[in-house]
Tab-separated table of C-alpha atoms and ligand atoms in Angstrom:
chain	number	residue	atom	x	y	z
A	16	MET	CA	37.982	18.079	34.810
A	17	THR	CA	39.783	14.728	34.472
A	18	THR	CA	38.159	11.798	32.756
A	19	ASN	CA	37.874	10.064	36.129
A	20	ASP	CA	36.001	13.063	37.549
A	21	ARG	CA	33.635	12.975	34.599
A	22	TYR	CA	32.891	9.302	35.225
A	23	ARG	CA	32.336	10.035	38.906
A	24	ASP	CA	29.952	12.883	38.043
A	25	LEU	CA	27.530	10.513	36.292
A	26	PRO	CA	24.476	9.866	38.485
A	27	SER	CA	23.521	6.362	39.667
A	28	VAL	CA	20.415	4.766	38.196
A	29	ASP	CA	18.579	5.444	41.478
A	30	ALA	CA	19.589	9.095	41.481
A	31	LEU	CA	18.551	9.491	37.860
A	32	LEU	CA	15.135	7.930	38.590
A	33	LYS	CA	14.468	10.651	41.181
A	34	ASN	CA	14.552	13.296	38.440
A	35	GLU	CA	11.006	14.635	38.101
A	36	VAL	CA	10.895	14.126	34.316
A	37	LEU	CA	11.634	10.450	34.893
A	38	THR	CA	9.207	9.994	37.803
A	39	ALA	CA	6.521	11.311	35.459
A	40	LEU	CA	7.736	8.971	32.719
A	41	THR	CA	7.581	6.020	35.155
A	42	GLN	CA	3.855	6.699	35.624
A	43	ARG	CA	3.261	6.450	31.890
A	44	ALA	CA	5.780	3.831	30.832
A	45	GLY	CA	6.299	1.594	33.860
A	46	ARG	CA	9.369	1.399	36.093
A	47	ALA	CA	11.132	-1.528	34.366
A	48	LEU	CA	11.362	0.193	31.008
A	49	VAL	CA	12.561	3.471	32.531
A	50	VAL	CA	15.243	1.641	34.553
A	51	ALA	CA	16.359	-0.131	31.364
A	52	GLY	CA	16.522	3.236	29.598
A	53	CYS	CA	18.633	4.747	32.415
A	54	ARG	CA	21.104	1.828	32.207
A	55	VAL	CA	21.416	2.142	28.427
A	56	LEU	CA	21.947	5.906	28.541
A	57	LEU	CA	24.442	5.682	31.438
A	58	ASP	CA	26.422	3.017	29.539
A	59	ASP	CA	26.348	5.245	26.506
A	60	ALA	CA	27.536	8.205	28.598
A	61	ARG	CA	30.505	6.181	29.961
A	62	GLN	CA	31.504	5.196	26.444
A	63	ARG	CA	31.281	8.801	25.286
A	64	ILE	CA	33.507	9.929	28.146
A	65	GLY	CA	36.028	7.207	27.240
A	66	ALA	CA	35.989	8.299	23.608
A	67	GLY	CA	36.023	12.001	24.425
A	68	ILE	CA	32.621	12.626	22.795
A	69	PRO	CA	30.266	15.214	24.393
A	70	LEU	CA	27.372	13.877	26.515
A	71	PRO	CA	23.760	14.523	25.510
A	72	PRO	CA	22.616	17.908	26.848
A	73	SER	CA	20.186	16.237	29.275
A	74	LEU	CA	20.389	12.607	30.398
A	75	PRO	CA	16.740	12.502	31.593
A	76	ASP	CA	15.539	13.830	28.231
A	77	ALA	CA	17.647	11.233	26.456
A	78	VAL	CA	16.044	8.512	28.622
A	79	VAL	CA	12.566	9.853	27.730
A	80	ALA	CA	13.399	9.720	24.018
A	81	TRP	CA	14.777	6.157	24.345
A	82	VAL	CA	11.695	4.916	26.239
A	83	GLU	CA	9.233	6.621	23.901
A	84	ALA	CA	10.939	5.145	20.859
A	85	ARG	CA	10.482	1.683	22.419
A	86	LEU	CA	6.800	2.260	23.179
A	87	ALA	CA	5.851	3.792	19.841
A	88	ALA	CA	3.791	1.622	17.503
A	89	THR	CA	5.612	0.740	14.306
A	90	MET	CA	2.373	0.405	12.328
A	91	ILE	CA	0.557	3.725	12.149
A	92	PRO	CA	-2.162	5.298	9.984
A	93	VAL	CA	-0.971	6.827	6.728
A	94	VAL	CA	-2.540	9.412	4.436
A	95	ASN	CA	-2.481	7.748	1.022
A	96	ALA	CA	-2.163	10.534	-1.544
A	97	THR	CA	-0.723	8.222	-4.211
A	98	GLY	CA	-4.032	7.623	-5.995
A	99	VAL	CA	-3.480	3.846	-5.858
A	100	ILE	CA	-6.747	2.613	-4.357
A	101	VAL	CA	-5.958	-0.957	-3.261
A	102	HIS	CA	-2.367	-0.158	-2.236
A	103	THR	CA	-0.861	-3.425	-1.000
A	104	ASN	CA	1.966	-1.697	0.881
A	105	LEU	CA	-0.467	0.698	2.548
A	106	GLY	CA	-2.831	-1.971	3.851
A	107	ARG	CA	-5.078	-2.606	0.829
A	108	ALA	CA	-8.768	-1.802	1.381
A	109	PRO	CA	-9.836	0.753	4.018
A	110	LEU	CA	-12.925	-0.579	5.796
A	111	SER	CA	-16.433	0.845	5.694
A	112	GLN	CA	-17.976	2.487	8.754
A	113	ALA	CA	-20.250	-0.505	9.183
A	114	ALA	CA	-17.313	-2.923	9.055
A	115	GLN	CA	-15.381	-0.884	11.623
A	116	SER	CA	-18.375	-0.780	13.983
A	117	ALA	CA	-18.996	-4.506	13.600
A	118	MET	CA	-15.350	-5.251	14.452
A	119	MET	CA	-15.495	-3.007	17.478
A	120	ALA	CA	-18.719	-4.590	18.710
A	121	VAL	CA	-17.244	-8.100	18.852
A	122	ALA	CA	-13.740	-6.983	19.849
A	123	SER	CA	-14.824	-5.126	22.953
A	124	GLY	CA	-16.566	-8.046	24.624
A	125	TYR	CA	-17.838	-11.571	24.213
A	126	SER	CA	-19.826	-12.796	21.235
A	127	ASN	CA	-21.603	-15.929	20.061
A	128	LEU	CA	-18.637	-16.731	17.818
A	129	GLU	CA	-18.973	-20.481	18.376
A	130	PHE	CA	-22.104	-20.609	20.469
A	131	ASP	CA	-25.657	-21.384	19.449
A	132	LEU	CA	-27.869	-18.967	21.370
A	133	GLU	CA	-31.000	-21.016	20.635
A	134	THR	CA	-29.801	-24.357	22.001
A	135	GLY	CA	-27.100	-23.080	24.344
A	136	GLU	CA	-24.668	-25.491	22.757
A	137	ARG	CA	-21.463	-25.174	20.829
A	138	GLY	CA	-21.918	-23.547	17.427
A	139	SER	CA	-19.709	-23.003	14.412
A	140	ARG	CA	-17.778	-19.838	13.615
A	141	TYR	CA	-18.263	-20.570	9.932
A	142	ARG	CA	-22.016	-20.141	10.193
A	143	HIS	CA	-21.769	-16.354	10.573
A	144	VAL	CA	-20.571	-15.244	7.155
A	145	ALA	CA	-21.179	-18.346	5.058
A	146	ALA	CA	-24.833	-17.711	4.294
A	147	ARG	CA	-24.309	-14.087	3.304
A	148	LEU	CA	-21.306	-14.980	1.187
A	149	ALA	CA	-23.420	-17.529	-0.641
A	150	ALA	CA	-26.336	-15.107	-0.964
A	151	VAL	CA	-24.374	-12.262	-2.575
A	152	THR	CA	-22.462	-14.544	-4.954
A	153	GLY	CA	-25.312	-16.862	-5.914
A	154	ALA	CA	-23.436	-19.932	-4.638
A	155	ASP	CA	-24.738	-22.821	-2.489
A	156	ALA	CA	-22.247	-22.314	0.305
A	157	GLY	CA	-19.217	-20.355	1.418
A	158	LEU	CA	-16.165	-20.567	3.652
A	159	VAL	CA	-13.720	-17.942	4.911
A	160	VAL	CA	-10.009	-18.443	5.630
A	161	ASN	CA	-7.043	-16.187	6.328
A	162	ASN	CA	-6.413	-14.920	2.790
A	163	ASN	CA	-6.797	-16.004	-0.807
A	164	ALA	CA	-3.387	-17.691	-0.796
A	165	ALA	CA	-4.639	-19.831	2.099
A	166	ALA	CA	-7.904	-20.459	0.220
A	167	LEU	CA	-5.979	-21.932	-2.705
A	168	VAL	CA	-3.700	-24.063	-0.514
A	169	LEU	CA	-6.670	-25.432	1.426
A	170	THR	CA	-8.695	-26.093	-1.723
A	171	LEU	CA	-5.931	-28.024	-3.450
A	172	ALA	CA	-4.933	-29.891	-0.291
A	173	ALA	CA	-8.513	-30.971	0.364
A	174	VAL	CA	-9.508	-31.769	-3.204
A	175	ALA	CA	-6.423	-32.995	-5.016
A	176	PRO	CA	-3.776	-34.610	-2.778
A	177	GLY	CA	-1.568	-36.865	-4.900
A	178	GLN	CA	-3.743	-36.269	-7.933
A	179	GLU	CA	-3.502	-34.157	-11.038
A	180	VAL	CA	-4.760	-30.627	-11.551
A	181	VAL	CA	-4.701	-29.234	-15.089
A	182	VAL	CA	-3.677	-25.573	-15.519
A	183	SER	CA	-2.987	-23.441	-18.582
A	184	ARG	CA	0.699	-22.485	-19.011
A	185	SER	CA	-0.251	-18.823	-19.287
A	186	GLN	CA	-1.751	-18.945	-15.789
A	187	LEU	CA	1.215	-20.305	-13.836
A	188	VAL	CA	1.635	-16.874	-12.354
A	189	GLU	CA	3.405	-15.224	-9.471
A	190	ILE	CA	0.994	-13.011	-7.556
A	191	GLY	CA	3.455	-11.043	-5.451
A	192	GLY	CA	5.025	-11.712	-2.099
A	193	GLY	CA	6.501	-14.900	-3.564
A	194	PHE	CA	3.128	-16.550	-4.147
A	195	ARG	CA	3.652	-18.809	-7.173
A	196	ILE	CA	0.965	-21.101	-8.479
A	197	PRO	CA	3.270	-24.078	-9.321
A	198	GLU	CA	4.828	-23.923	-5.839
A	199	ILE	CA	1.418	-23.705	-4.159
A	200	LEU	CA	0.317	-26.793	-6.073
A	201	ALA	CA	3.459	-28.641	-4.983
A	202	GLN	CA	2.996	-27.551	-1.350
A	203	SER	CA	-0.570	-28.765	-1.257
A	204	GLY	CA	0.415	-32.207	-2.556
A	205	ALA	CA	-1.374	-31.846	-5.906
A	206	ILE	CA	0.384	-32.712	-9.156
A	207	LEU	CA	0.541	-29.962	-11.756
A	208	ARG	CA	-0.344	-30.832	-15.355
A	209	GLU	CA	0.448	-27.732	-17.399
A	210	VAL	CA	-1.143	-27.481	-20.815
A	211	GLY	CA	-1.161	-25.158	-23.821
A	212	THR	CA	1.423	-22.492	-24.503
A	213	THR	CA	2.309	-19.155	-22.970
A	214	ASN	CA	-0.111	-17.304	-25.239
A	215	ARG	CA	-2.696	-19.835	-26.397
A	216	THR	CA	-4.486	-22.653	-24.606
A	217	TYR	CA	-7.573	-24.430	-25.982
A	218	LEU	CA	-10.303	-26.490	-24.392
A	219	GLU	CA	-8.878	-29.546	-26.208
A	220	ASP	CA	-5.593	-29.068	-24.353
A	221	PHE	CA	-7.448	-29.586	-21.084
A	222	VAL	CA	-9.414	-32.527	-22.417
A	223	HIS	CA	-6.342	-34.268	-23.871
A	224	ALA	CA	-4.461	-33.912	-20.584
A	225	THR	CA	-7.306	-35.506	-18.626
A	226	THR	CA	-6.463	-38.957	-17.258
A	227	GLU	CA	-7.579	-41.336	-14.499
A	228	GLN	CA	-5.386	-39.294	-12.156
A	229	THR	CA	-7.036	-35.949	-12.926
A	230	VAL	CA	-9.342	-34.443	-10.300
A	231	ALA	CA	-9.667	-30.817	-11.299
A	232	TYR	CA	-9.166	-28.037	-13.802
A	233	LEU	CA	-7.815	-24.859	-12.269
A	234	ARG	CA	-8.221	-21.397	-13.730
A	235	VAL	CA	-6.168	-18.580	-12.221
A	236	HIS	CA	-6.924	-14.987	-13.075
A	237	THR	CA	-3.733	-13.318	-14.323
A	238	SER	CA	-4.473	-10.398	-12.013
A	239	ASN	CA	-1.292	-8.382	-12.263
A	240	PHE	CA	-0.408	-8.567	-15.968
A	241	ARG	CA	-2.132	-8.644	-19.349
A	242	LEU	CA	-1.488	-10.912	-22.309
A	243	GLN	CA	-2.329	-9.150	-25.535
A	244	GLY	CA	-2.269	-10.044	-29.203
A	245	PHE	CA	-2.353	-13.637	-30.438
A	246	VAL	CA	-3.866	-15.121	-27.302
A	247	HIS	CA	-6.593	-17.619	-26.441
A	248	GLN	CA	-8.142	-19.142	-23.334
A	249	PRO	CA	-11.212	-21.372	-23.179
A	250	GLU	CA	-14.345	-19.719	-21.785
A	251	LEU	CA	-15.105	-20.632	-18.194
A	252	ALA	CA	-18.468	-22.135	-19.184
A	253	GLU	CA	-16.721	-24.418	-21.711
A	254	LEU	CA	-14.257	-25.535	-19.064
A	255	ALA	CA	-17.100	-26.136	-16.615
A	256	PHE	CA	-18.930	-28.262	-19.179
A	257	ALA	CA	-15.830	-30.332	-19.955
A	258	ALA	CA	-15.028	-30.736	-16.261
A	259	ARG	CA	-18.538	-32.022	-15.600
A	260	GLN	CA	-18.375	-34.456	-18.512
A	261	HIS	CA	-15.223	-35.975	-17.079
A	262	GLY	CA	-16.444	-35.971	-13.497
A	263	LEU	CA	-13.897	-33.302	-12.509
A	264	LEU	CA	-14.005	-30.164	-10.439
A	265	LEU	CA	-13.531	-26.681	-11.847
A	266	ILE	CA	-11.677	-24.387	-9.445
A	267	ASP	CA	-11.552	-20.667	-10.312
A	268	ASP	CA	-9.171	-18.316	-8.499
A	269	VAL	CA	-10.608	-14.937	-9.515
A	270	GLY	CA	-8.250	-12.907	-7.320
A	271	SER	CA	-9.686	-9.496	-6.571
A	272	GLY	CA	-13.235	-10.578	-5.699
A	273	ALA	CA	-15.116	-7.979	-7.711
A	274	LEU	CA	-18.835	-8.174	-6.946
A	275	LEU	CA	-19.573	-5.011	-8.939
A	276	ASP	CA	-18.922	-4.589	-12.652
A	277	CYS	CA	-15.740	-2.543	-13.175
A	278	THR	CA	-16.717	-1.604	-16.725
A	279	ARG	CA	-19.454	0.634	-15.301
A	280	PHE	CA	-16.676	2.906	-14.051
A	281	GLY	CA	-14.748	3.056	-17.312
A	282	LEU	CA	-12.361	0.279	-16.311
A	283	ALA	CA	-11.547	-2.969	-18.100
A	284	LYS	CA	-13.454	-6.136	-17.294
A	285	GLU	CA	-12.378	-7.784	-14.053
A	286	PRO	CA	-13.803	-11.280	-13.491
A	287	MET	CA	-16.835	-11.127	-11.228
A	288	VAL	CA	-17.473	-13.778	-8.607
A	289	GLN	CA	-21.160	-14.142	-9.494
A	290	ALA	CA	-20.288	-14.699	-13.170
A	291	SER	CA	-17.894	-17.473	-12.205
A	292	VAL	CA	-20.481	-19.179	-10.056
A	293	SER	CA	-23.131	-18.960	-12.737
A	294	ALA	CA	-20.717	-20.161	-15.442
A	295	GLY	CA	-20.469	-23.384	-13.438
A	296	ALA	CA	-17.220	-23.187	-11.444
A	297	ASP	CA	-17.483	-25.613	-8.508
A	298	LEU	CA	-15.244	-23.585	-6.206
A	299	VAL	CA	-14.525	-19.862	-6.657
A	300	LEU	CA	-11.711	-18.258	-4.628
A	301	PHE	CA	-11.058	-14.561	-3.965
A	302	SER	CA	-9.537	-12.060	-1.550
A	303	GLY	CA	-11.553	-10.115	1.012
A	304	ASP	CA	-9.385	-6.988	0.933
A	305	LYS	CA	-8.961	-6.211	-2.755
A	306	LEU	CA	-12.004	-5.114	-4.771
A	307	LEU	CA	-14.409	-6.683	-2.290
A	308	GLY	CA	-13.317	-3.822	-0.032
A	309	GLY	CA	-13.340	-5.735	3.258
A	310	PRO	CA	-10.803	-7.148	5.719
A	311	GLN	CA	-7.941	-9.474	4.813
A	312	ALA	CA	-9.602	-12.808	4.173
A	313	GLY	CA	-9.797	-15.616	1.653
A	314	CYS	CA	-13.327	-16.364	0.485
A	315	ILE	CA	-14.326	-19.667	-1.055
A	316	VAL	CA	-17.805	-20.130	-2.511
A	317	GLY	CA	-19.318	-22.996	-4.437
A	318	ARG	CA	-20.993	-26.371	-4.207
A	319	ARG	CA	-21.937	-27.383	-0.689
A	320	VAL	CA	-20.366	-30.869	-0.743
A	321	TRP	CA	-16.984	-29.392	-1.609
A	322	ILE	CA	-17.216	-26.501	0.828
A	323	GLU	CA	-18.028	-29.082	3.558
A	324	ARG	CA	-15.025	-31.136	2.569
A	325	LEU	CA	-12.773	-28.067	2.815
A	326	ARG	CA	-14.225	-27.130	6.175
A	327	ARG	CA	-13.472	-30.540	7.641
A	328	HIS	CA	-9.872	-30.602	6.380
A	329	PRO	CA	-7.290	-30.205	9.208
A	330	LEU	CA	-5.715	-27.237	7.405
A	331	ALA	CA	-8.974	-25.288	7.731
A	332	ARG	CA	-8.348	-25.066	11.479
A	333	ALA	CA	-4.836	-23.743	10.896
A	334	LEU	CA	-6.050	-21.135	8.422
A	335	ARG	CA	-9.131	-19.971	10.277
A	336	VAL	CA	-10.004	-16.309	10.759
A	337	ASP	CA	-10.733	-14.459	13.960
A	338	LYS	CA	-14.003	-12.942	15.119
A	339	THR	CA	-13.140	-9.366	14.143
A	340	THR	CA	-12.396	-10.435	10.569
A	341	LEU	CA	-15.680	-12.330	10.371
A	342	ALA	CA	-17.569	-9.326	11.741
A	343	ALA	CA	-15.987	-6.896	9.261
A	344	LEU	CA	-16.463	-9.225	6.314
A	345	ASP	CA	-20.104	-9.839	7.198
A	346	ALA	CA	-20.818	-6.106	7.470
A	347	THR	CA	-19.038	-5.490	4.147
A	348	LEU	CA	-21.067	-8.171	2.398
A	349	GLN	CA	-24.256	-6.790	3.888
A	350	ALA	CA	-23.659	-3.521	1.999
A	351	TYR	CA	-23.675	-5.532	-1.248
A	352	GLN	CA	-26.941	-7.220	-0.207
A	353	ARG	CA	-28.528	-3.788	0.258
A	354	GLY	CA	-27.178	-2.526	-3.057
A	355	ALA	CA	-25.171	0.089	-1.138
A	356	ALA	CA	-21.604	-1.029	-1.903
A	357	GLU	CA	-20.884	1.897	-4.195
A	358	THR	CA	-21.873	4.474	-1.608
A	359	GLU	CA	-20.636	2.770	1.582
A	360	ILE	CA	-17.513	0.758	0.770
A	361	PRO	CA	-14.450	3.015	0.502
A	362	VAL	CA	-12.804	1.135	-2.388
A	363	TRP	CA	-15.923	1.559	-4.517
A	364	GLN	CA	-16.581	5.105	-3.314
A	365	MET	CA	-13.074	5.966	-4.506
A	366	ILE	CA	-13.524	4.223	-7.847
A	367	ALA	CA	-16.897	5.928	-8.332
A	368	THR	CA	-15.843	9.458	-7.341
A	369	ALA	CA	-16.677	11.850	-10.172
A	370	GLU	CA	-13.897	13.922	-11.744
A	371	GLU	CA	-15.774	17.074	-10.854
A	372	THR	CA	-15.780	16.110	-7.163
A	373	LEU	CA	-12.057	15.406	-7.309
A	374	HIS	CA	-11.480	18.765	-8.975
A	375	ASN	CA	-13.488	20.551	-6.296
A	376	ARG	CA	-11.449	18.871	-3.587
A	377	VAL	CA	-8.058	19.903	-4.985
A	378	VAL	CA	-9.357	23.421	-5.562
A	379	ALA	CA	-10.307	23.539	-1.876
A	380	TRP	CA	-6.884	22.174	-0.832
A	381	ARG	CA	-5.139	24.763	-2.946
A	382	GLY	CA	-7.353	27.473	-1.457
A	383	ALA	CA	-6.438	26.354	2.074
A	384	LEU	CA	-2.734	26.623	1.169
A	385	ALA	CA	-3.038	30.055	-0.455
A	386	GLY	CA	-0.744	32.476	1.332
A	387	SER	CA	1.389	29.641	2.761
A	388	GLY	CA	4.162	30.437	0.318
A	389	LEU	CA	3.984	26.980	-1.252
A	390	ALA	CA	4.090	26.843	-5.052
A	391	THR	CA	0.990	24.812	-5.886
A	392	SER	CA	-0.890	24.112	-9.073
A	393	ILE	CA	-3.676	21.808	-10.223
A	394	VAL	CA	-2.932	19.258	-12.928
A	395	ARG	CA	-4.677	16.339	-14.590
A	396	GLY	CA	-3.518	12.859	-13.630
A	397	GLU	CA	-4.385	9.180	-13.364
A	398	SER	CA	-5.423	7.104	-10.354
A	399	ALA	CA	-4.885	3.330	-10.352
A	400	VAL	CA	-6.909	0.483	-8.861
A	401	GLY	CA	-3.784	-1.355	-7.622
A	402	GLY	CA	-3.643	-4.462	-5.453
A	403	GLY	CA	-2.471	-6.437	-8.452
A	404	ALA	CA	-5.815	-5.838	-10.163
A	405	LEU	CA	-6.492	-4.166	-13.507
A	406	PRO	CA	-2.844	-3.585	-14.529
A	407	GLY	CA	-2.362	-0.563	-16.747
A	408	GLU	CA	-5.940	0.584	-16.133
A	409	THR	CA	-6.367	4.085	-14.756
A	410	LEU	CA	-9.103	6.499	-13.777
A	411	PRO	CA	-8.766	10.172	-14.768
A	412	THR	CA	-8.230	12.436	-11.770
A	413	TRP	CA	-7.080	15.894	-10.674
A	414	LEU	CA	-3.903	16.328	-8.646
A	415	LEU	CA	-2.505	18.990	-6.399
A	416	ALA	CA	1.060	19.576	-7.614
A	417	LEU	CA	3.625	21.050	-5.258
A	418	SER	CA	6.716	22.472	-6.865
A	419	VAL	CA	9.722	22.115	-4.553
A	420	PRO	CA	13.510	22.152	-5.049
A	421	ARG	CA	14.315	18.651	-3.738
A	422	PRO	CA	11.039	16.690	-4.034
A	423	ASN	CA	12.458	13.373	-2.810
A	424	GLU	CA	13.657	14.956	0.427
A	425	VAL	CA	10.338	16.712	0.938
A	426	ALA	CA	8.500	13.447	0.252
A	427	GLN	CA	10.594	11.784	2.952
A	428	ARG	CA	9.822	14.572	5.404
A	429	LEU	CA	6.095	14.065	4.732
A	430	ARG	CA	6.431	10.295	5.254
A	431	GLN	CA	8.130	10.857	8.591
A	432	GLY	CA	5.510	13.337	9.816
A	433	ARG	CA	2.508	12.417	11.956
A	434	PRO	CA	0.263	11.507	10.355
A	435	ALA	CA	2.607	10.106	7.731
A	436	VAL	CA	1.722	11.316	4.242
A	437	VAL	CA	2.659	9.279	1.179
A	438	ALA	CA	2.633	11.229	-2.079
A	439	ARG	CA	3.857	10.623	-5.615
A	440	VAL	CA	7.051	12.236	-6.837
A	441	ALA	CA	7.293	13.255	-10.489
A	442	ASP	CA	10.226	15.271	-11.843
A	443	ASP	CA	10.395	18.386	-9.658
A	444	HIS	CA	6.897	18.003	-8.240
A	445	LEU	CA	5.097	16.254	-5.424
A	446	LEU	CA	1.662	15.071	-6.518
A	447	PHE	CA	-1.341	14.553	-4.241
A	448	ASP	CA	-4.361	12.610	-5.539
A	449	PRO	CA	-7.604	13.381	-3.670
A	450	ARG	CA	-9.170	10.087	-4.803
A	451	THR	CA	-7.424	8.040	-2.098
A	452	VAL	CA	-7.284	10.676	0.650
A	453	LEU	CA	-10.121	9.880	3.046
A	454	PRO	CA	-12.314	12.930	3.723
A	455	THR	CA	-11.539	12.530	7.445
A	456	GLN	CA	-7.812	12.941	6.685
A	457	GLU	CA	-8.050	16.071	4.576
A	458	SER	CA	-7.438	18.574	7.355
A	459	ALA	CA	-4.425	16.592	8.602
A	460	LEU	CA	-3.005	16.624	5.076
A	461	ILE	CA	-3.404	20.396	4.840
A	462	VAL	CA	-1.692	20.839	8.230
A	463	ALA	CA	1.197	18.621	7.078
A	464	LEU	CA	1.598	20.707	3.921
A	465	GLN	CA	1.403	23.972	5.842
A	466	SER	CA	4.129	22.771	8.172
A	467	LEU	CA	6.337	22.189	5.122
A	468	ALA	CA	5.879	25.824	4.269
A	469	SER	CA	6.829	27.001	7.784
A	470	ALA	CA	9.833	24.639	7.847
A	471	ASN	CA	10.972	26.152	4.556
A	472	ALA	CA	10.519	29.664	5.931
A	473	THR	CA	12.839	29.041	8.901
B	7	PLP	C1	-4.152	-11.490	-4.949
B	7	PLP	C2	-4.333	-12.847	-5.492
B	7	PLP	C3	-4.077	-13.977	-4.693
B	7	PLP	C4	-3.588	-13.858	-3.291
B	7	PLP	O1	-4.577	-13.303	-2.484
B	7	PLP	P1	-4.261	-12.837	-0.984
B	7	PLP	O2	-5.585	-12.502	-0.412
B	7	PLP	O3	-3.328	-11.685	-1.102
B	7	PLP	O4	-3.608	-13.988	-0.287
B	7	PLP	C5	-4.277	-15.222	-5.239
B	7	PLP	N1	-4.715	-15.367	-6.518
B	7	PLP	C6	-4.955	-14.294	-7.308
B	7	PLP	C7	-5.426	-14.537	-8.721
B	7	PLP	C8	-4.787	-13.007	-6.827
B	7	PLP	O5	-5.037	-11.940	-7.614
């Protein structure tokens, strides 16, 4: 056949669309996308003929693959077998059942988001979570914005424009994702007065730096690293006292938003929101999706006059959260009110899971894989809290170890499966930590592992 004949043999778009595979696809994917796919694949076929490259075995099947690749979601659920609980790259905190239901309830219809059902007049979206946020933290009032980065920008913009904020040099940190405290201060229009040294800062450093221009002291939790050795920071209560004496505000960015005491679970101390409030911080800032275990949000609690001032600032409108976030956050906080956080909120369930339970789970996984031909064993390991909280701190766990020839390639195959499975790779092993695998995902994980075995067999 000459090249010209081969060109002539290609169907027209209309002829291709009459193929029954593509009429079925049109039902599912819509005509426009299928037509676009036909054009792309016909162009590709012409180029192949020109270059003397073989055509795909079936043009209709190639169109189906092209269209399905365009329709597929890029963000999909993942089985997190890494043992990192608040895994920033894997979406931080999984939500509780109650939070999921609350989101669904407001997402699927209308709600009284900004409507007062008693008077029939316009209401405020901030009313919904504010009271509960205040109640669980012991503060006067609360406000929710898009994330903790936004909470800090809004706070500084509303409280300190053109005025000085005093910060310890050891707390001018970068949180991750390019979030740097000195740059945030500059963005918000506040003037940074850094005091002390990298390792030691005293209360007197704050006091000496206080001038007519000073409006606030800012403390930032150094979430993602630890300073050890010859170090000093003033106590929060001391800072609060000094701030009050000078008519200043004390702002405390505590980061992870722990409302439960981490030391109860064998972890190091992580600053607790309630402790900050009771030590006298005027505004306390924290994330909703780290140790709080809720949706992405930035929570601000503290004195009512200041919360009101933040709420009325124009930036608050730009940083506001949507109804589903408010619903999920409210349901998450309600679990704390009922004293049920440890049993209902996944992040805390995972932290609190007993070693014996973890051991039983990997034993069951290994049992389910017996006879699959996979070389498995059970080893001790360490889970991490993650999310830039409690660096270097781990929880003892049990791991399923899979011994395979090229572990990095196998890990990639697992990541590209559906559901995608993310495991740890160590030497010539793949490691699976039951602590972060949701019970509802266990059977899918086993199926993914079994399919590795059958792929190896062929
Ligand atoms: C994580 C963190 C932030 C940023 O919080 P996001 O909710 O991710 O925006 C800010 N400050 C501290 C101390 C943090 O740990």
